[in-house]
Amino acid sequence: MRSLKNILWLTGKELRAIRGDRVMLVLIAYVFTLAVWLVSDAASTEIDHLSVAVIDEDHSQLSARLIDAIQPPLFATPALLGPAEAEAAQRDGREVLVLAIPPDFERDLRAGHDAELMVLVDATAVAQAGNGATFLRQVLAQELARWRAPGADGTALVDVVFRNRFNPNLTSRWFSAVMQLMNNVTILMLILSGASLIREREHGTIEHVLVMPVRPHEIVFSKILASGAVILGASLLSLIVVVQGVMGVPVAGSVALYAAGAAIYVVAVASLGLLMASFTRNMGQFGLLVIPVMVIMILLSGGMTPLESMPEWLQWVLRAISPATHFVIFAQAVLYRGAGLALVWGEMAMMAAMAAVAVAIVLGRFRKILGG
């Protein structure tokens, strides 16, 4: 009971320190509100009025049909340019796609000869260029199929129907909003937990704690509990108010189950932040140490790029040492697909095991610091 009382007292001290750090409070408020919206909504990579130029050297009815098929909202109204003008426009970055229709294109097709359409893509706009070229190829292929066999769309023997589960309209912000929220939990948890120790070293209050009748596990647990409660509470408010309420992103699963998994995750990440802070003397050193760890955890978590696209050996390594990988799998299953405890308990168990190992290492490190 005395140990529990000390933990609660130290947790209150940590919460008062966070409340007094206005810069940190502003950062937490910004990251879980405006930053979530900006990254997921304002900075969208969806195809919307993509600029297209057309070099029409055929001037036939078919070329006119192809040009008319390029319509909003996917594409802007095509600009009819000459070869030199189109090249200059793409060099200047004014046109992402350029469609070149060669002379005698329709005549060659009617004669049964091979004909080619050339699409020049500005690959510096990676996301839009890749998706835009794919959509443009589909539009052209559909229009050519209608021209070859008018009215054949309804007489096909096989009708392939696609239904997009969990995101019917393929809205990118449904994905990016939740992913950005999970990334923010990782970033702020590392920073806030490490800063709680660095702040005491820089202000000289760590010496006051060392002379108090407290044990290492009480200090560690209080810092994890305080920073974890702040970040977990802020993330849940952001999920309910910003993501669901303001942005209108549906959450399919249980928020309570997500909160339970996120609580396990913040313990693991907070322990990692404290461990890195124990090897540094000031925020500058801590920042240099935490940035590469943070970047690797986020980029290789599976939230920004699919885990399956990574080398198999790297997947095994990440599943063995990174709680972020299991947190992304867990959160996507719960929030996107409505998975229950029976489907995600394995990921929660892995996060709990990693959290236990991280806490044990931090406790050993703190005993060494206090002993010194």
PDB file of N, CA and C in Angstrom, residues 40 173-175 177-178 239 242-251 336:
ATOM      1  N   SER A  40      -4.617  13.889 -43.158  1.00  0.00           N
ATOM      2  CA  SER A  40      -5.538  12.912 -43.742  1.00  0.00           C
ATOM      3  C   SER A  40      -6.528  13.515 -44.721  1.00  0.00           C
ATOM      4  N   ARG A 173      -9.012   9.353 -46.830  1.00  0.00           N
ATOM      5  CA  ARG A 173      -8.937   9.880 -45.466  1.00  0.00           C
ATOM      6  C   ARG A 173      -9.489   8.903 -44.437  1.00  0.00           C
ATOM      7  N   TRP A 174     -10.330   7.953 -44.870  1.00  0.00           N
ATOM      8  CA  TRP A 174     -10.781   6.928 -43.937  1.00  0.00           C
ATOM      9  C   TRP A 174      -9.598   6.115 -43.434  1.00  0.00           C
ATOM     10  N   PHE A 175      -8.627   5.930 -44.299  1.00  0.00           N
ATOM     11  CA  PHE A 175      -7.428   5.186 -43.921  1.00  0.00           C
ATOM     12  C   PHE A 175      -6.407   6.087 -43.242  1.00  0.00           C
ATOM     13  N   ALA A 177      -6.611   8.976 -41.743  1.00  0.00           N
ATOM     14  CA  ALA A 177      -6.951   9.620 -40.476  1.00  0.00           C
ATOM     15  C   ALA A 177      -6.587   8.728 -39.295  1.00  0.00           C
ATOM     16  N   VAL A 178      -6.969   7.459 -39.366  1.00  0.00           N
ATOM     17  CA  VAL A 178      -6.661   6.538 -38.270  1.00  0.00           C
ATOM     18  C   VAL A 178      -5.166   6.251 -38.207  1.00  0.00           C
ATOM     19  N   LEU A 239      -9.988  10.415 -31.587  1.00  0.00           N
ATOM     20  CA  LEU A 239     -10.698   9.404 -32.367  1.00  0.00           C
ATOM     21  C   LEU A 239     -12.193   9.679 -32.388  1.00  0.00           C
ATOM     22  N   VAL A 242     -12.601  14.219 -33.331  1.00  0.00           N
ATOM     23  CA  VAL A 242     -12.041  14.704 -34.594  1.00  0.00           C
ATOM     24  C   VAL A 242     -12.299  13.719 -35.733  1.00  0.00           C
ATOM     25  N   VAL A 243     -11.857  12.462 -35.541  1.00  0.00           N
ATOM     26  CA  VAL A 243     -11.947  11.485 -36.632  1.00  0.00           C
ATOM     27  C   VAL A 243     -13.398  11.103 -36.915  1.00  0.00           C
ATOM     28  N   GLN A 244     -14.138  10.702 -35.866  1.00  0.00           N
ATOM     29  CA  GLN A 244     -15.526  10.312 -36.080  1.00  0.00           C
ATOM     30  C   GLN A 244     -16.447  11.514 -36.251  1.00  0.00           C
ATOM     31  N   GLY A 245     -16.343  12.470 -35.336  1.00  0.00           N
ATOM     32  CA  GLY A 245     -17.290  13.577 -35.323  1.00  0.00           C
ATOM     33  C   GLY A 245     -17.085  14.583 -36.436  1.00  0.00           C
ATOM     34  N   VAL A 246     -15.896  15.187 -36.487  1.00  0.00           N
ATOM     35  CA  VAL A 246     -15.650  16.271 -37.437  1.00  0.00           C
ATOM     36  C   VAL A 246     -15.417  15.742 -38.850  1.00  0.00           C
ATOM     37  N   MET A 247     -14.583  14.714 -38.978  1.00  0.00           N
ATOM     38  CA  MET A 247     -14.224  14.215 -40.304  1.00  0.00           C
ATOM     39  C   MET A 247     -15.214  13.187 -40.838  1.00  0.00           C
ATOM     40  N   GLY A 248     -16.051  12.640 -39.982  1.00  0.00           N
ATOM     41  CA  GLY A 248     -17.063  11.693 -40.437  1.00  0.00           C
ATOM     42  C   GLY A 248     -16.521  10.339 -40.836  1.00  0.00           C
ATOM     43  N   VAL A 249     -15.384   9.936 -40.284  1.00  0.00           N
ATOM     44  CA  VAL A 249     -14.805   8.633 -40.594  1.00  0.00           C
ATOM     45  C   VAL A 249     -15.451   7.592 -39.689  1.00  0.00           C
ATOM     46  N   PRO A 250     -16.093   6.557 -40.249  1.00  0.00           N
ATOM     47  CA  PRO A 250     -16.752   5.561 -39.402  1.00  0.00           C
ATOM     48  C   PRO A 250     -15.753   4.647 -38.708  1.00  0.00           C
ATOM     49  N   VAL A 251     -16.062   4.272 -37.495  1.00  0.00           N
ATOM     50  CA  VAL A 251     -15.264   3.313 -36.736  1.00  0.00           C
ATOM     51  C   VAL A 251     -16.115   2.061 -36.569  1.00  0.00           C
ATOM     52  N   TYR A 336     -11.140  -0.695 -38.413  1.00  0.00           N
ATOM     53  CA  TYR A 336     -11.597  -0.798 -39.799  1.00  0.00           C
ATOM     54  C   TYR A 336     -12.575  -1.948 -40.008  1.00  0.00           C
TER      55      TYR A 336
END
